[in-house]
mmCIF file of C-alpha atoms and ligand atoms in Angstrom:
data_model
loop_
_atom_site.group_PDB
_atom_site.id
_atom_site.type_symbol
_atom_site.label_atom_id
_atom_site.label_comp_id
_atom_site.label_asym_id
_atom_site.label_seq_id
_atom_site.Cartn_x
_atom_site.Cartn_y
_atom_site.Cartn_z
ATOM 1 C CA UNK A 868 -22.319 -9.425 -22.341
ATOM 2 C CA UNK A 869 -22.473 -12.744 -21.484
ATOM 3 C CA UNK A 870 -24.241 -13.888 -18.258
ATOM 4 C CA UNK A 871 -22.075 -13.986 -15.499
ATOM 5 C CA UNK A 872 -20.614 -17.575 -13.930
ATOM 6 C CA UNK A 873 -22.974 -18.527 -11.563
ATOM 7 C CA UNK A 874 -21.037 -17.490 -8.087
ATOM 8 C CA UNK A 875 -20.395 -14.381 -9.164
ATOM 9 C CA UNK A 876 -24.359 -13.352 -9.776
ATOM 10 C CA UNK A 877 -26.187 -11.097 -7.238
ATOM 11 C CA UNK A 878 -27.654 -13.531 -4.902
ATOM 12 C CA UNK A 879 -30.140 -13.782 -1.796
ATOM 13 C CA UNK A 880 -26.617 -13.983 0.832
ATOM 14 C CA UNK A 881 -25.786 -10.699 -0.692
ATOM 15 C CA UNK A 882 -23.911 -8.916 -3.628
ATOM 16 C CA UNK A 883 -19.792 -9.495 -2.446
ATOM 17 C CA UNK A 884 -17.119 -10.241 -4.865
ATOM 18 C CA UNK A 885 -15.967 -13.899 -4.811
ATOM 19 C CA UNK A 886 -13.001 -14.819 -6.824
ATOM 20 C CA UNK A 887 -12.660 -18.271 -8.725
ATOM 21 C CA UNK A 888 -11.123 -19.712 -5.946
ATOM 22 C CA UNK A 889 -13.365 -18.676 -3.358
ATOM 23 C CA UNK A 890 -11.443 -15.519 -1.913
ATOM 24 C CA UNK A 891 -14.410 -12.965 -0.832
ATOM 25 C CA UNK A 892 -12.640 -9.057 -2.318
ATOM 26 C CA UNK A 893 -12.985 -6.885 0.782
ATOM 27 C CA UNK A 894 -9.732 -4.713 0.352
ATOM 28 C CA UNK A 895 -9.588 -2.055 -2.428
ATOM 29 C CA UNK A 896 -6.314 -0.485 -2.513
ATOM 30 C CA UNK A 897 -6.360 3.183 -4.838
ATOM 31 C CA UNK A 898 -3.751 4.482 -6.018
ATOM 32 C CA UNK A 899 -4.782 8.463 -6.605
ATOM 33 C CA UNK A 900 -1.435 10.114 -8.365
ATOM 34 C CA UNK A 901 1.548 8.435 -9.535
ATOM 35 C CA UNK A 902 3.581 11.262 -8.246
ATOM 36 C CA UNK A 903 5.776 11.705 -5.611
ATOM 37 C CA UNK A 904 7.428 14.396 -3.479
ATOM 38 C CA UNK A 905 10.117 11.586 -2.530
ATOM 39 C CA UNK A 906 11.741 9.650 -4.879
ATOM 40 C CA UNK A 907 12.951 6.742 -2.606
ATOM 41 C CA UNK A 908 16.150 4.630 -4.209
ATOM 42 C CA UNK A 909 14.385 1.291 -4.260
ATOM 43 C CA UNK A 910 11.003 2.695 -5.820
ATOM 44 C CA UNK A 911 11.792 5.150 -7.996
ATOM 45 C CA UNK A 912 14.499 6.107 -10.488
ATOM 46 C CA UNK A 913 15.507 9.878 -9.757
ATOM 47 C CA UNK A 914 14.274 10.735 -13.440
ATOM 48 C CA UNK A 915 10.809 9.748 -13.507
ATOM 49 C CA UNK A 916 8.316 9.774 -16.284
ATOM 50 C CA UNK A 917 5.302 10.557 -14.758
ATOM 51 C CA UNK A 918 1.121 10.149 -16.229
ATOM 52 C CA UNK A 919 -0.071 13.392 -18.201
ATOM 53 C CA UNK A 920 -2.533 14.937 -16.067
ATOM 54 C CA UNK A 921 -5.097 13.937 -18.694
ATOM 55 C CA UNK A 922 -5.121 10.460 -18.044
ATOM 56 C CA UNK A 923 -5.886 10.501 -14.405
ATOM 57 C CA UNK A 924 -9.270 9.950 -12.783
ATOM 58 C CA UNK A 925 -10.921 12.752 -11.544
ATOM 59 C CA UNK A 926 -11.676 12.189 -7.943
ATOM 60 C CA UNK A 927 -15.254 11.969 -8.410
ATOM 61 C CA UNK A 928 -14.763 8.894 -10.877
ATOM 62 C CA UNK A 929 -12.293 7.426 -7.733
ATOM 63 C CA UNK A 930 -15.111 8.508 -5.572
ATOM 64 C CA UNK A 931 -17.727 6.159 -7.978
ATOM 65 C CA UNK A 932 -15.616 3.643 -8.729
ATOM 66 C CA UNK A 933 -14.732 3.359 -4.667
ATOM 67 C CA UNK A 934 -18.538 3.479 -3.891
ATOM 68 C CA UNK A 935 -19.166 0.561 -6.613
ATOM 69 C CA UNK A 936 -16.930 -1.610 -4.533
ATOM 70 C CA UNK A 937 -18.296 -0.815 -1.140
ATOM 71 C CA UNK A 938 -21.775 -1.797 -2.978
ATOM 72 C CA UNK A 939 -20.519 -4.799 -3.506
ATOM 73 C CA UNK A 940 -18.917 -5.665 -0.366
ATOM 74 C CA UNK A 941 -15.874 -4.438 -0.252
ATOM 75 C CA UNK A 942 -15.146 -2.666 3.669
ATOM 76 C CA UNK A 943 -11.972 -1.684 3.683
ATOM 77 C CA UNK A 944 -10.248 1.546 1.707
ATOM 78 C CA UNK A 945 -7.021 2.512 1.662
ATOM 79 C CA UNK A 946 -5.903 5.394 -0.345
ATOM 80 C CA UNK A 947 -2.105 5.660 -1.113
ATOM 81 C CA UNK A 948 -0.021 6.464 -4.667
ATOM 82 C CA UNK A 949 2.486 7.706 -5.209
ATOM 83 C CA UNK A 950 2.291 10.280 -2.495
ATOM 84 C CA UNK A 951 -1.470 10.311 -1.989
ATOM 85 C CA UNK A 952 -1.619 13.840 0.255
ATOM 86 C CA UNK A 953 -0.032 15.704 -2.703
ATOM 87 C CA UNK A 954 -2.693 15.130 -5.032
ATOM 88 C CA UNK A 955 -4.558 18.574 -4.978
ATOM 89 C CA UNK A 956 -8.065 18.526 -3.293
ATOM 90 C CA UNK A 957 -7.077 15.425 -1.804
ATOM 91 C CA UNK A 958 -9.427 15.962 0.450
ATOM 92 C CA UNK A 959 -12.485 16.321 -0.696
ATOM 93 C CA UNK A 960 -12.141 12.410 -1.580
ATOM 94 C CA UNK A 961 -11.708 11.562 2.060
ATOM 95 C CA UNK A 962 -14.410 13.653 2.495
ATOM 96 C CA UNK A 963 -16.959 12.199 0.397
ATOM 97 C CA UNK A 964 -16.359 8.539 1.034
ATOM 98 C CA UNK A 965 -16.650 8.951 4.811
ATOM 99 C CA UNK A 966 -20.541 8.747 3.942
ATOM 100 C CA UNK A 967 -19.942 4.905 3.512
ATOM 101 C CA UNK A 968 -18.507 5.220 7.582
ATOM 102 C CA UNK A 969 -21.480 7.481 8.300
ATOM 103 C CA UNK A 970 -23.661 5.015 7.041
ATOM 104 C CA UNK A 971 -21.429 1.808 8.663
ATOM 105 C CA UNK A 972 -21.855 0.093 4.925
ATOM 106 C CA UNK A 973 -17.309 0.511 5.018
ATOM 107 C CA UNK A 974 -15.567 -0.570 7.857
ATOM 108 C CA UNK A 975 -12.614 1.182 6.949
ATOM 109 C CA UNK A 976 -10.773 4.508 5.545
ATOM 110 C CA UNK A 977 -7.092 4.807 5.579
ATOM 111 C CA UNK A 978 -3.956 6.200 4.225
ATOM 112 C CA UNK A 979 -0.540 5.254 3.151
ATOM 113 C CA UNK A 980 1.672 8.264 3.552
ATOM 114 C CA UNK A 981 5.245 9.644 3.539
ATOM 115 C CA UNK A 982 4.469 11.810 6.406
ATOM 116 C CA UNK A 983 5.726 14.859 4.658
ATOM 117 C CA UNK A 984 1.875 16.236 4.027
ATOM 118 C CA UNK A 985 0.712 15.302 7.699
ATOM 119 C CA UNK A 986 1.160 18.458 9.440
ATOM 120 C CA UNK A 987 -1.719 19.964 7.702
ATOM 121 C CA UNK A 988 -3.843 17.210 6.769
ATOM 122 C CA UNK A 989 -4.062 15.049 10.194
ATOM 123 C CA UNK A 990 -6.656 16.750 11.769
ATOM 124 C CA UNK A 991 -8.768 16.850 8.474
ATOM 125 C CA UNK A 992 -8.127 13.432 8.246
ATOM 126 C CA UNK A 993 -9.100 12.194 11.166
ATOM 127 C CA UNK A 994 -12.396 14.755 10.992
ATOM 128 C CA UNK A 995 -13.057 12.475 8.032
ATOM 129 C CA UNK A 996 -13.145 9.149 10.265
ATOM 130 C CA UNK A 997 -9.780 7.816 8.960
ATOM 131 C CA UNK A 998 -8.422 6.113 12.495
ATOM 132 C CA UNK A 999 -5.452 4.587 11.601
ATOM 133 C CA UNK A 1000 -2.758 5.471 8.831
ATOM 134 C CA UNK A 1001 0.604 3.854 7.538
ATOM 135 C CA UNK A 1002 3.548 6.246 7.617
ATOM 136 C CA UNK A 1003 6.711 5.154 5.613
ATOM 137 C CA UNK A 1004 10.346 5.624 7.657
ATOM 138 C CA UNK A 1005 13.175 3.997 6.800
ATOM 139 C CA UNK A 1006 15.566 5.359 8.836
ATOM 140 C CA UNK A 1007 15.980 8.219 11.854
ATOM 141 C CA UNK A 1008 19.151 9.189 10.630
ATOM 142 C CA UNK A 1009 18.585 12.852 8.876
ATOM 143 C CA UNK A 1010 21.565 12.348 6.602
ATOM 144 C CA UNK A 1011 20.463 8.619 5.804
ATOM 145 C CA UNK A 1012 16.753 9.706 5.095
ATOM 146 C CA UNK A 1013 17.835 12.238 2.336
ATOM 147 C CA UNK A 1014 19.992 9.516 0.586
ATOM 148 C CA UNK A 1015 16.904 6.527 0.551
ATOM 149 C CA UNK A 1016 14.516 9.151 -0.143
ATOM 150 C CA UNK A 1017 16.425 11.094 -2.469
ATOM 151 C CA UNK A 1018 14.150 14.559 -2.016
ATOM 152 C CA UNK A 1019 12.608 13.986 1.519
ATOM 153 C CA UNK A 1020 13.194 15.961 5.288
ATOM 154 C CA UNK A 1021 13.215 13.951 8.299
ATOM 155 C CA UNK A 1022 11.896 16.940 10.219
ATOM 156 C CA UNK A 1023 8.977 17.470 8.229
ATOM 157 C CA UNK A 1024 8.115 13.984 8.380
ATOM 158 C CA UNK A 1025 8.402 13.922 11.925
ATOM 159 C CA UNK A 1026 6.217 16.994 12.481
ATOM 160 C CA UNK A 1027 3.717 15.095 10.742
ATOM 161 C CA UNK A 1028 3.843 12.089 13.269
ATOM 162 C CA UNK A 1029 3.521 14.570 15.879
ATOM 163 C CA UNK A 1030 0.304 15.957 14.079
ATOM 164 C CA UNK A 1031 -0.832 12.836 13.202
ATOM 165 C CA UNK A 1032 -0.704 11.573 16.688
ATOM 166 C CA UNK A 1033 -2.025 14.556 18.422
ATOM 167 C CA UNK A 1034 -5.162 14.509 16.084
ATOM 168 C CA UNK A 1035 -6.007 10.309 17.598
ATOM 169 C CA UNK A 1036 -4.486 8.863 15.168
ATOM 170 C CA UNK A 1037 -3.093 5.677 15.499
ATOM 171 C CA UNK A 1038 0.321 5.189 13.552
ATOM 172 C CA UNK A 1039 1.803 2.139 12.151
ATOM 173 C CA UNK A 1040 5.758 3.115 11.014
ATOM 174 C CA UNK A 1041 5.946 1.055 7.742
ATOM 175 C CA UNK A 1042 9.883 0.128 6.859
ATOM 176 C CA UNK A 1043 11.805 -1.443 3.931
ATOM 177 C CA UNK A 1044 14.578 -3.906 5.571
ATOM 178 C CA UNK A 1045 17.580 -2.366 2.870
ATOM 179 C CA UNK A 1046 20.706 -4.633 3.171
ATOM 180 C CA UNK A 1047 23.231 -2.462 4.216
ATOM 181 C CA UNK A 1048 21.578 0.724 4.561
ATOM 182 C CA UNK A 1049 18.919 0.353 7.278
ATOM 183 C CA UNK A 1050 19.606 -3.057 8.699
ATOM 184 C CA UNK A 1051 22.176 -2.306 11.459
ATOM 185 C CA UNK A 1052 18.840 0.581 12.632
ATOM 186 C CA UNK A 1053 16.128 -2.058 12.841
ATOM 187 C CA UNK A 1054 16.256 -2.103 17.007
ATOM 188 C CA UNK A 1055 16.355 1.243 17.052
ATOM 189 C CA UNK A 1056 13.786 1.882 14.940
ATOM 190 C CA UNK A 1057 12.014 -0.745 16.528
ATOM 191 C CA UNK A 1058 12.613 0.817 20.511
ATOM 192 C CA UNK A 1059 11.558 4.087 19.069
ATOM 193 C CA UNK A 1060 8.123 2.593 17.660
ATOM 194 C CA UNK A 1061 7.065 1.300 20.472
ATOM 195 C CA UNK A 1062 8.419 3.523 22.736
ATOM 196 C CA UNK A 1063 5.605 5.949 20.918
ATOM 197 C CA UNK A 1064 2.862 3.390 20.934
ATOM 198 C CA UNK A 1065 3.285 2.626 16.701
ATOM 199 C CA UNK A 1066 3.213 -0.595 15.767
ATOM 200 C CA UNK A 1067 6.521 -1.285 13.574
ATOM 201 C CA UNK A 1068 5.845 -3.531 9.934
ATOM 202 C CA UNK A 1069 9.237 -4.142 8.088
ATOM 203 C CA UNK A 1070 8.819 -5.193 4.881
ATOM 204 C CA UNK A 1071 10.991 -7.042 2.015
ATOM 205 C CA UNK A 1072 12.060 -5.079 -1.047
ATOM 206 C CA UNK A 1073 10.374 -6.364 -4.063
ATOM 207 C CA UNK A 1074 11.099 -5.814 -8.063
ATOM 208 C CA UNK A 1075 8.896 -3.569 -9.099
ATOM 209 C CA UNK A 1076 10.100 -1.610 -11.815
ATOM 210 C CA UNK A 1077 13.241 0.026 -13.166
ATOM 211 C CA UNK A 1078 15.412 1.585 -10.580
ATOM 212 C CA UNK A 1079 19.116 2.771 -10.723
ATOM 213 C CA UNK A 1080 20.418 0.073 -9.160
ATOM 214 C CA UNK A 1081 20.527 -3.791 -9.051
ATOM 215 C CA UNK A 1082 17.240 -5.213 -6.636
ATOM 216 C CA UNK A 1083 19.758 -8.046 -5.340
ATOM 217 C CA UNK A 1084 22.182 -5.535 -3.583
ATOM 218 C CA UNK A 1085 19.466 -3.732 -1.638
ATOM 219 C CA UNK A 1086 17.298 -7.378 -0.880
ATOM 220 C CA UNK A 1087 17.719 -8.384 3.053
ATOM 221 C CA UNK A 1088 15.518 -11.279 3.233
ATOM 222 C CA UNK A 1089 13.368 -10.728 6.525
ATOM 223 C CA UNK A 1090 14.399 -14.411 7.847
ATOM 224 C CA UNK A 1091 17.315 -13.388 8.675
ATOM 225 C CA UNK A 1092 16.393 -9.806 10.331
ATOM 226 C CA UNK A 1093 13.640 -11.788 12.580
ATOM 227 C CA UNK A 1094 16.716 -14.305 13.631
ATOM 228 C CA UNK A 1095 19.058 -11.498 14.654
ATOM 229 C CA UNK A 1096 16.048 -10.002 16.232
ATOM 230 C CA UNK A 1097 14.975 -13.182 18.344
ATOM 231 C CA UNK A 1098 18.397 -12.749 19.749
ATOM 232 C CA UNK A 1099 17.989 -9.894 21.629
ATOM 233 C CA UNK A 1100 14.089 -9.467 21.932
ATOM 234 C CA UNK A 1101 11.499 -12.237 22.663
ATOM 235 C CA UNK A 1102 9.240 -12.517 19.775
ATOM 236 C CA UNK A 1103 5.662 -13.618 20.684
ATOM 237 C CA UNK A 1104 3.616 -14.861 17.654
ATOM 238 C CA UNK A 1105 0.445 -13.647 17.105
ATOM 239 C CA UNK A 1106 -2.936 -14.776 15.700
ATOM 240 C CA UNK A 1107 -3.450 -10.942 14.328
ATOM 241 C CA UNK A 1108 -4.044 -10.536 10.540
ATOM 242 C CA UNK A 1109 -5.112 -7.649 10.281
ATOM 243 C CA UNK A 1110 -6.172 -7.998 6.515
ATOM 244 C CA UNK A 1111 -3.221 -8.269 5.565
ATOM 245 C CA UNK A 1112 -0.407 -9.687 4.213
ATOM 246 C CA UNK A 1113 2.035 -9.207 7.795
ATOM 247 C CA UNK A 1114 2.617 -11.701 10.186
ATOM 248 C CA UNK A 1115 2.613 -10.077 13.392
ATOM 249 C CA UNK A 1116 5.044 -11.252 16.812
ATOM 250 C CA UNK A 1117 4.629 -9.024 19.802
ATOM 251 C CA UNK A 1118 7.764 -8.146 21.479
ATOM 252 C CA UNK A 1119 7.636 -9.034 24.911
ATOM 253 C CA UNK A 1120 10.503 -6.282 25.736
ATOM 254 C CA UNK A 1121 8.779 -3.049 24.508
ATOM 255 C CA UNK A 1122 5.209 -4.344 24.587
ATOM 256 C CA UNK A 1123 4.282 -3.243 21.359
ATOM 257 C CA UNK A 1124 4.143 -5.023 17.814
ATOM 258 C CA UNK A 1125 6.138 -6.050 14.934
ATOM 259 C CA UNK A 1126 5.423 -6.844 11.341
ATOM 260 C CA UNK A 1127 6.773 -8.892 8.785
ATOM 261 C CA UNK A 1128 5.781 -8.771 5.158
ATOM 262 C CA UNK A 1129 7.584 -11.260 3.446
ATOM 263 C CA UNK A 1130 6.663 -11.308 0.084
ATOM 264 C CA UNK A 1131 10.204 -12.415 -1.239
ATOM 265 C CA UNK A 1132 10.541 -15.508 1.180
ATOM 266 C CA UNK A 1133 6.783 -16.731 1.760
ATOM 267 C CA UNK A 1134 3.941 -15.012 -0.115
ATOM 268 C CA UNK A 1135 0.901 -14.853 1.327
ATOM 269 C CA UNK A 1136 -1.378 -15.257 -1.759
ATOM 270 C CA UNK A 1137 -3.961 -18.018 -0.364
ATOM 271 C CA UNK A 1138 -5.534 -14.777 2.283
ATOM 272 C CA UNK A 1139 -5.496 -12.325 -0.577
ATOM 273 C CA UNK A 1140 -8.503 -10.126 -0.065
ATOM 274 C CA UNK A 1141 -7.679 -7.290 -2.105
ATOM 275 C CA UNK A 1142 -7.475 -5.312 -5.683
ATOM 276 C CA UNK A 1143 -5.518 -2.391 -6.627
ATOM 277 C CA UNK A 1144 -6.859 0.186 -8.928
ATOM 278 C CA UNK A 1145 -4.166 2.992 -10.280
ATOM 279 C CA UNK A 1146 -4.724 6.839 -10.716
ATOM 280 C CA UNK A 1147 -5.513 5.972 -14.313
ATOM 281 C CA UNK A 1148 -8.346 3.495 -13.468
ATOM 282 C CA UNK A 1149 -6.653 0.468 -14.638
ATOM 283 C CA UNK A 1150 -7.922 -2.762 -11.908
ATOM 284 C CA UNK A 1151 -4.913 -4.691 -10.846
ATOM 285 C CA UNK A 1152 -5.842 -8.088 -9.090
ATOM 286 C CA UNK A 1153 -2.978 -8.787 -8.260
ATOM 287 C CA UNK A 1154 -0.041 -6.990 -7.288
ATOM 288 C CA UNK A 1155 2.537 -9.445 -8.665
ATOM 289 C CA UNK A 1156 0.979 -10.041 -12.569
ATOM 290 C CA UNK A 1157 0.635 -7.652 -15.355
ATOM 291 C CA UNK A 1158 -2.967 -8.411 -16.025
ATOM 292 C CA UNK A 1159 -5.258 -5.428 -15.223
ATOM 293 C CA UNK A 1160 -8.592 -4.388 -16.196
ATOM 294 C CA UNK A 1161 -9.548 -0.910 -17.564
ATOM 295 C CA UNK A 1162 -12.323 0.724 -15.635
ATOM 296 C CA UNK A 1163 -11.964 4.343 -16.426
ATOM 297 C CA UNK A 1164 -13.804 3.583 -20.033
ATOM 298 C CA UNK A 1165 -17.189 2.175 -18.243
ATOM 299 C CA UNK A 1166 -16.946 5.086 -15.733
ATOM 300 C CA UNK A 1167 -16.502 7.261 -18.707
ATOM 301 C CA UNK A 1168 -19.200 5.674 -21.327
ATOM 302 C CA UNK A 1169 -22.125 6.233 -18.725
ATOM 303 C CA UNK A 1170 -23.631 7.832 -15.881
ATOM 304 C CA UNK A 1171 -25.018 4.480 -14.585
ATOM 305 C CA UNK A 1172 -22.874 2.398 -12.970
ATOM 306 C CA UNK A 1173 -23.938 -0.996 -14.246
ATOM 307 C CA UNK A 1174 -21.029 -0.958 -17.007
ATOM 308 C CA UNK A 1175 -18.712 -0.340 -14.436
ATOM 309 C CA UNK A 1176 -20.040 -3.002 -12.271
ATOM 310 C CA UNK A 1177 -19.634 -5.788 -14.853
ATOM 311 C CA UNK A 1178 -16.593 -4.606 -15.794
ATOM 312 C CA UNK A 1179 -15.471 -5.142 -11.794
ATOM 313 C CA UNK A 1180 -17.359 -8.738 -11.346
ATOM 314 C CA UNK A 1181 -15.649 -9.677 -14.708
ATOM 315 C CA UNK A 1182 -12.371 -8.384 -13.084
ATOM 316 C CA UNK A 1183 -12.734 -10.358 -10.173
ATOM 317 C CA UNK A 1184 -13.476 -13.483 -12.125
ATOM 318 C CA UNK A 1185 -9.693 -13.168 -13.634
ATOM 319 C CA UNK A 1186 -8.052 -12.805 -10.479
ATOM 320 C CA UNK A 1187 -4.805 -14.992 -10.459
ATOM 321 C CA UNK A 1188 -4.006 -17.729 -7.999
ATOM 322 C CA UNK A 1189 -0.792 -16.102 -6.491
ATOM 323 C CA UNK A 1190 2.698 -14.849 -7.780
ATOM 324 C CA UNK A 1191 6.262 -15.623 -7.621
ATOM 325 C CA UNK A 1192 8.809 -12.329 -7.279
ATOM 326 C CA UNK A 1193 12.190 -13.310 -7.702
ATOM 327 C CA UNK A 1194 15.293 -11.269 -7.057
ATOM 328 C CA UNK A 1195 18.832 -12.745 -7.858
ATOM 329 C CA UNK A 1196 21.492 -12.420 -10.270
ATOM 330 C CA UNK A 1197 19.963 -14.157 -13.059
ATOM 331 C CA UNK A 1198 17.057 -11.879 -13.019
ATOM 332 C CA UNK A 1199 18.593 -8.550 -12.995
ATOM 333 C CA UNK A 1200 15.155 -7.176 -14.748
ATOM 334 C CA UNK A 1201 12.325 -6.186 -12.428
ATOM 335 C CA UNK A 1202 9.831 -8.704 -12.637
ATOM 336 C CA UNK A 1203 7.415 -6.457 -12.987
ATOM 337 C CA UNK A 1204 7.843 -3.342 -15.654
ATOM 338 C CA UNK A 1205 5.869 -0.946 -13.476
ATOM 339 C CA UNK A 1206 7.131 0.626 -10.024
ATOM 340 C CA UNK A 1207 5.148 0.452 -6.420
ATOM 341 C CA UNK A 1208 3.927 4.065 -7.213
ATOM 342 C CA UNK A 1209 1.501 2.997 -10.324
ATOM 343 C CA UNK A 1210 0.172 0.373 -7.769
ATOM 344 C CA UNK A 1211 0.813 2.294 -4.685
ATOM 345 C CA UNK A 1212 2.482 -0.007 -1.989
HETATM 346 N N1 LIG B 2253 4.347 7.899 -0.762
HETATM 347 C C1 LIG B 2253 3.546 6.718 -0.177
HETATM 348 C C2 LIG B 2253 4.219 5.954 1.199
HETATM 349 O O1 LIG B 2253 5.521 6.314 0.820
HETATM 350 O O2 LIG B 2253 4.190 5.880 1.836
HETATM 351 C C3 LIG B 2253 2.624 5.483 -0.256
HETATM 352 C C4 LIG B 2253 3.123 5.128 -1.400
HETATM 353 S S1 LIG B 2253 4.470 4.082 -1.216
HETATM 354 C C5 LIG B 2253 5.405 3.322 -2.645
HETATM 355 C C6 LIG B 2253 4.408 2.803 -0.347
HETATM 356 C C7 LIG B 2253 5.304 2.083 0.236
HETATM 357 O O3 LIG B 2253 6.026 0.876 -0.512
HETATM 358 C C8 LIG B 2253 6.424 2.383 1.385
HETATM 359 O O4 LIG B 2253 6.106 2.217 2.441
HETATM 360 C C9 LIG B 2253 7.386 2.027 0.404
HETATM 361 O O5 LIG B 2253 8.530 2.111 1.046
HETATM 362 C C10 LIG B 2253 7.007 0.863 -0.035
HETATM 363 N N2 LIG B 2253 7.692 0.579 -1.369
HETATM 364 C C11 LIG B 2253 8.049 0.772 -2.711
HETATM 365 N N3 LIG B 2253 7.940 0.247 -3.765
HETATM 366 C C12 LIG B 2253 8.785 -0.768 -2.629
HETATM 367 C C13 LIG B 2253 9.444 -1.845 -3.541
HETATM 368 N N4 LIG B 2253 10.510 -1.878 -4.898
HETATM 369 N N5 LIG B 2253 9.461 -2.982 -2.896
HETATM 370 C C14 LIG B 2253 8.804 -2.938 -1.536
HETATM 371 N N6 LIG B 2253 8.375 -1.920 -1.226
HETATM 372 C C15 LIG B 2253 8.412 -0.555 -1.411
#
């Protein structure tokens, strides 16, 4: 193994992970399963082939990898999927990771979920130190919800939301803007979310993985949505960046916050602080590129973390500058073969 590049060596100033462009990696997103109890039309095809269970990292291995990142300066962990709350015994992972919140080395442990299992897990999440969660809801119309998710039940998700808010969790709603599907509902979603004290973030659909249908038919540029909303509401730009790609506005009439995630019309790579771990231990340094580093082999090769740490440092040294997604008629195939459920949205 060669010497580390000088800027990645441990130094007196700390053991933080800096990529070749000087960006500090402080945020790890972990997809704990590629399975989901929904089949959202823009996310998955109906007959998805899932990974064999033996390929998955155990919860203990996920904890080890997360802890190695925390040890190198990661301050925020997001558990995602697939649907993270369908993974068996997932609460033991939240329970064990919460020690890093207790010791103060981690600022935030959070989760992105479709909400279907929140009714039974909300209290325990709060007990594990989770303060804020993201819940994905694209429509408030039960039939449309079923059409978009193929298998989802809106009533159950709304019960989950109630449970989350009753447990004291702050909720942000994520909505993928879909042409001709929910574009007429954005105002209603905004009024509803802000009325319940929840932020709303709108997301542009990204060309990840084969789905049944054409991306171009789903794609709705948020520049258009924003222009329409501006006709009805006063949108005041906010400087808040919550360490993520969303740009926020305050909606004066509702008092709530509205976020825009625009990977298609405006990419946000220059401030990227994150990397993504899949449930099989692949580390993706960029959501929009194919390159990944295997962390499962070093975890399994030895009980000490030396190899693992070296692999992490080497991987961060390969983090690319950014990505360019394209959706148009000439690019009918997905930009990337993997689905969002692999790397966790
Ligand atoms: N199951 C959880 C959920 O529903 O939030 C976590 C995983 S899901 C892949 C995370 C987010 O990615 C969801 O908000 C989902 O709507 C979004 N998503 C999935 N596929 C996407 C795509 N192709 N483009 C944009 N967002 C996508």
